[in-house]
Coordinates of C-alpha atoms in Angstrom, one line a residue:
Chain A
X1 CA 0.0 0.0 0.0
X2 CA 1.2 3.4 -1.0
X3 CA 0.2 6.7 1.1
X4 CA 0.6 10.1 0.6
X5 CA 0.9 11.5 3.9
X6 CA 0.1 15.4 4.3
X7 CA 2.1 17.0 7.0
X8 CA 1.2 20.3 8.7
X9 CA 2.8 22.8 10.2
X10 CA 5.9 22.3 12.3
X11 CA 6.4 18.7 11.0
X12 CA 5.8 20.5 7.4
X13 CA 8.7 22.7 8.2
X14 CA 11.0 20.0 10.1
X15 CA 10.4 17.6 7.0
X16 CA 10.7 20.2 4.4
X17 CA 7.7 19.2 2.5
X18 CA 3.4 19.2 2.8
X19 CA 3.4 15.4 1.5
X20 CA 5.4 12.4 1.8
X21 CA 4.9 9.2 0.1
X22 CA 5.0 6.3 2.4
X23 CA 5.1 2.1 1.1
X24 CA 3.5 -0.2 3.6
X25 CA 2.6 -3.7 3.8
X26 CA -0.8 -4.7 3.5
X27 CA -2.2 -4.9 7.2
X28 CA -0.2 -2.4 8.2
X29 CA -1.2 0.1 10.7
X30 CA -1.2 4.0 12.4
X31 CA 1.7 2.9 14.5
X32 CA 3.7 1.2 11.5
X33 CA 3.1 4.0 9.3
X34 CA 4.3 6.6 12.0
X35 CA 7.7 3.8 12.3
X36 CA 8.2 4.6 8.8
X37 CA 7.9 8.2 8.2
X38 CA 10.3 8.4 11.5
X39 CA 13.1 6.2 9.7
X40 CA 13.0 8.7 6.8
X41 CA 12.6 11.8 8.7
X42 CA 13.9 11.3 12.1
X43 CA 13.9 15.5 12.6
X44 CA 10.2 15.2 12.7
X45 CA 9.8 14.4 16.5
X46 CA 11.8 13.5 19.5
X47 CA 11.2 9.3 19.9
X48 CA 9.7 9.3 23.0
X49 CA 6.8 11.7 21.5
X50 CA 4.0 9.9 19.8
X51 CA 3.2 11.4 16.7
X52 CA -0.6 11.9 16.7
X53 CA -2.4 11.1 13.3
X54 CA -5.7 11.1 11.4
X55 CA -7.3 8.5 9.0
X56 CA -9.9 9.9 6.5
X57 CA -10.5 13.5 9.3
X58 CA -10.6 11.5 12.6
X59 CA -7.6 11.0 15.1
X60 CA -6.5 7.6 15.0
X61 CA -5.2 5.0 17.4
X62 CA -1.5 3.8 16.4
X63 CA -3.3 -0.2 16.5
X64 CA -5.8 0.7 13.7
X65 CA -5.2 -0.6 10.8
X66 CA -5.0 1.2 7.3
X67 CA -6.7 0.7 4.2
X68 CA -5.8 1.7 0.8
X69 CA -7.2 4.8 -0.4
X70 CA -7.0 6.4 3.4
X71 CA -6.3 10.4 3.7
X72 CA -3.3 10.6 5.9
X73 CA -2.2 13.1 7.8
X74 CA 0.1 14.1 10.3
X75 CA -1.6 16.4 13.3
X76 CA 1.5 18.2 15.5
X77 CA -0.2 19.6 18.5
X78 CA -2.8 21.9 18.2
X79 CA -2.3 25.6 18.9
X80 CA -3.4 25.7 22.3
X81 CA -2.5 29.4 24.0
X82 CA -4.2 31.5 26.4
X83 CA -5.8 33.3 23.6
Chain B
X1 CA -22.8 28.9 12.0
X2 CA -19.3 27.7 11.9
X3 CA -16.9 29.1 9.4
X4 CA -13.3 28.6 9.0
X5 CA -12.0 31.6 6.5
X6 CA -8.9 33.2 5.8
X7 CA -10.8 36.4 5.8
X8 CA -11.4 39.2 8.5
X9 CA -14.0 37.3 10.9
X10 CA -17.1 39.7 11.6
X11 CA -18.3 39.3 15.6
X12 CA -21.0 41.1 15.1
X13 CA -22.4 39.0 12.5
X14 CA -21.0 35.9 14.5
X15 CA -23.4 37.3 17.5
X16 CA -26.3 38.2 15.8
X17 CA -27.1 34.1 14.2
X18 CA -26.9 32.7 17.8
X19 CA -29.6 35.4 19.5
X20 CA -33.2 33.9 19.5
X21 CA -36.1 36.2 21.7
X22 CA -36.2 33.1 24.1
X23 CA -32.6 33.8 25.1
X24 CA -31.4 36.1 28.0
X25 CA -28.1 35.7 28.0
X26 CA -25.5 36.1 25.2
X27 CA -21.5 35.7 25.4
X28 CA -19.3 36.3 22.8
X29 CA -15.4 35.2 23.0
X30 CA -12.9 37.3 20.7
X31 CA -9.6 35.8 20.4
X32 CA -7.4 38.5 19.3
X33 CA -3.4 39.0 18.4
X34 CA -1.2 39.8 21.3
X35 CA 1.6 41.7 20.6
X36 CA 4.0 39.7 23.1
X37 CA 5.2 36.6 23.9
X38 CA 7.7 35.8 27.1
X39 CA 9.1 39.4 27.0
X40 CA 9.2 39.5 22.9
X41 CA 7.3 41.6 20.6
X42 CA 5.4 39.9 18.4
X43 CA 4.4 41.6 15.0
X44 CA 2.0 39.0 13.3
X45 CA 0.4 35.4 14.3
X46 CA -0.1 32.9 11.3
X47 CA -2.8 30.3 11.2
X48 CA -2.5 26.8 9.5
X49 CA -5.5 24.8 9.4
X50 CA -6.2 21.1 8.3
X51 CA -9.5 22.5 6.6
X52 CA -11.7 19.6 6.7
X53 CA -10.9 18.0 9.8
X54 CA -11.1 21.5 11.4
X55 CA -14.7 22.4 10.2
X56 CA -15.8 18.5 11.3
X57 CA -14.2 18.9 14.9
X58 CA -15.5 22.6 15.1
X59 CA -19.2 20.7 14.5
X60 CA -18.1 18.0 17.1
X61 CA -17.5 20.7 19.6
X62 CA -20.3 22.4 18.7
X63 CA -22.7 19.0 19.5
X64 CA -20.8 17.9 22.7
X65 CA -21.5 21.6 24.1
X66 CA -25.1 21.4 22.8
X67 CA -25.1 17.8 24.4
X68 CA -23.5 19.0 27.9
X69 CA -24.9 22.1 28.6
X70 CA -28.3 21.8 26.8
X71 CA -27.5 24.9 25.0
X72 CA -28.5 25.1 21.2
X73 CA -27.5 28.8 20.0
X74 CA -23.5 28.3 19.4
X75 CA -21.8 29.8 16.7
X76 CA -17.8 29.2 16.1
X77 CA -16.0 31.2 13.6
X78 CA -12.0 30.9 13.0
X79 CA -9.7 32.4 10.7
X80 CA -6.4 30.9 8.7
X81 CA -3.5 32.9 7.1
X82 CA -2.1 36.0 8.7
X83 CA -3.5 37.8 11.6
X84 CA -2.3 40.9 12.4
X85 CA -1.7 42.3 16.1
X86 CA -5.3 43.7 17.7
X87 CA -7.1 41.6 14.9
X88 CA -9.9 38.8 15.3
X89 CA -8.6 34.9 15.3
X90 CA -11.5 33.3 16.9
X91 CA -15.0 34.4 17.7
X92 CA -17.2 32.0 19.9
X93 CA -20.7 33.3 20.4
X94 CA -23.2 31.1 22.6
X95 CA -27.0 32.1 23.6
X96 CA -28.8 30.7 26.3
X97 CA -32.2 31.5 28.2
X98 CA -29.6 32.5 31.4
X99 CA -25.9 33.7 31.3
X100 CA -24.4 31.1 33.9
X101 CA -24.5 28.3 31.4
X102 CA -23.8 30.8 28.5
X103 CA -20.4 32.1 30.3
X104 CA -19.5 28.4 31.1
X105 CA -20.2 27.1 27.5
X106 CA -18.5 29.4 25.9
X107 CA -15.2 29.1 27.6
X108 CA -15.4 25.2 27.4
X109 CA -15.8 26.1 23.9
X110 CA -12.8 27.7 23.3
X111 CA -10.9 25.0 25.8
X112 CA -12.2 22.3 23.6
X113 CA -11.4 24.1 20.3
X114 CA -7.8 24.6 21.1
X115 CA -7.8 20.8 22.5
X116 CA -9.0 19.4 19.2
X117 CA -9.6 21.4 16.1
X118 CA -6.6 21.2 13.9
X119 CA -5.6 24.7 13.3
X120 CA -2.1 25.2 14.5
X121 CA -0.6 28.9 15.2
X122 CA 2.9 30.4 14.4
X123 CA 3.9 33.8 16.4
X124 CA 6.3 35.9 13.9
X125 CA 9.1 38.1 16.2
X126 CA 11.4 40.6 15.0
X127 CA 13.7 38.1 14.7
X128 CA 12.5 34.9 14.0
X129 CA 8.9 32.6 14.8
X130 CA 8.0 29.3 16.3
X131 CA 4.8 27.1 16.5
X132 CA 3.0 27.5 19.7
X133 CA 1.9 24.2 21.1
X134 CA 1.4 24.9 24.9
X135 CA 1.2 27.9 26.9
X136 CA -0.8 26.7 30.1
X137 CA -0.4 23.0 29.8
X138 CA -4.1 22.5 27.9
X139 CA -3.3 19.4 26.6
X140 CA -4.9 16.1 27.6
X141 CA -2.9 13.9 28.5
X142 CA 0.8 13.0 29.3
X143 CA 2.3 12.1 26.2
X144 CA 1.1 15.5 24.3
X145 CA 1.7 17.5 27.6
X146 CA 5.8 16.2 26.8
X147 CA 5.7 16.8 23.5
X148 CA 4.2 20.5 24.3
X149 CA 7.2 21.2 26.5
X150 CA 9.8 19.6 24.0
X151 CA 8.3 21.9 21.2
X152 CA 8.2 24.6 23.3
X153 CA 12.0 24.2 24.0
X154 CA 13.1 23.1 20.7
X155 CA 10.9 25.2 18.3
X156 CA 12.3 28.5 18.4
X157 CA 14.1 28.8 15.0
X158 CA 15.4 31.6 13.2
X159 CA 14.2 32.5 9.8

């Protein structure tokens, strides 16, 4: 299964690019998917920090499993602030 | 009425869709540019947001408010792209027969908003910028309350 995962943000800026394309096996999931993109862009995030994600608009547990076709994206947290 | 746009967001407008004659009570939340940060002047903020995730979790927030507070007049309106200092980010307008539950909704509003609506927000400095992840420890649990401090350490960068 190929992915073209969107990053945002500051993983956008640490990776140097909005989209990466990512080869899996089938039955892979979140948490393999997150194992990859790490290998290729270590800079993205420290690895003790989970890198949070979202399937098809909804944030997505590392165990689920992805299916071809999925909208992947990579969600750094949110902007939180006092505002 | 929710509405993600990168142009200038209109309160009043925001306001007027949530008041109904059966409600006594109307607050309305501006979020606005500050024009520091720790001691630093900050000249611009800059919103990214994951469009359609954003509008779907601005209508989940939305529902869970109308589902915990039994309040139905909630409008949520945030802007993307540049926002200047002293200009409108966020407006949050809730309506409700009585003001207690209007005061509390809307400020769960904006806590839930900035929990889990992907719209992420860059402060510009004279001299450089970062992506603010935590100011006040929001975040939910452990894991993204560490990553909030790492980012907040490491993100500072120069351009």
């Amino acid at each position: 299964m190929r992915f073209d995962v969107r990053l945002f943000a500051l993983y956008r800026e640490r990776a140097g690019a909005s989209l990466v394309t990512v080869d899996l096996p089938d039955g892979a999931s979140v948490g393999d998917l997150t194992s990859a993109v790490r290998v290729d862009y270590p800079q993205l995030a420290p690895p003790e920090v989970r890198i949070v994600v979202a399937v098809n608009a909804e944030y997505a547990d590392d165990d689920q499993l992805l299916q071809p076709g999925d909208e992947v994206c990579l969600i750094p947290p949110v902007s939180g602030g006092r505002g | 009425m929710i509405i993600l746009t990168d142009e200038p967001l209109d309160p009043a407008a925001v306001t007027d869709s949530v008041r109904r004659d059966g409600n006594g009570a109307v607050v309305t939340f501006l979020g606005t540019t500050r024009d520091n940060f720790g001691g630093k002047t900050v000249t611009r903020l800059e919103y990214e947001a994951y469009d359609v995730m954003a509008i779907k979790k601005m209508h989940e927030v939305r529902d869970s408010l109308r589902a915990d507070y039994g309040i139905e007049d909630i409008a949520i309106a945030h802007r993307t792209g540049r926002v200047d200092v002293g200009h409108i980010s966020l407006v949050v307008a809730v309506a409700s027969p009585h003001r207690v539950e209007a005061f509390e909704a809307c400020h769960e509003a904006v806590n839930r908003i900035k929990t889990i609506v992907p719209i992420w927000k860059k402060e510009w400095f004279a001299d450089g910028s970062r992506w603010v992840a935590c100011e006040d420890h929001e975040f939910a649990d452990e894991a993204e309350h560490r990553h909030a401090h790492a980012e907040r350490h490491a993100v500072t960068t120069g351009d």
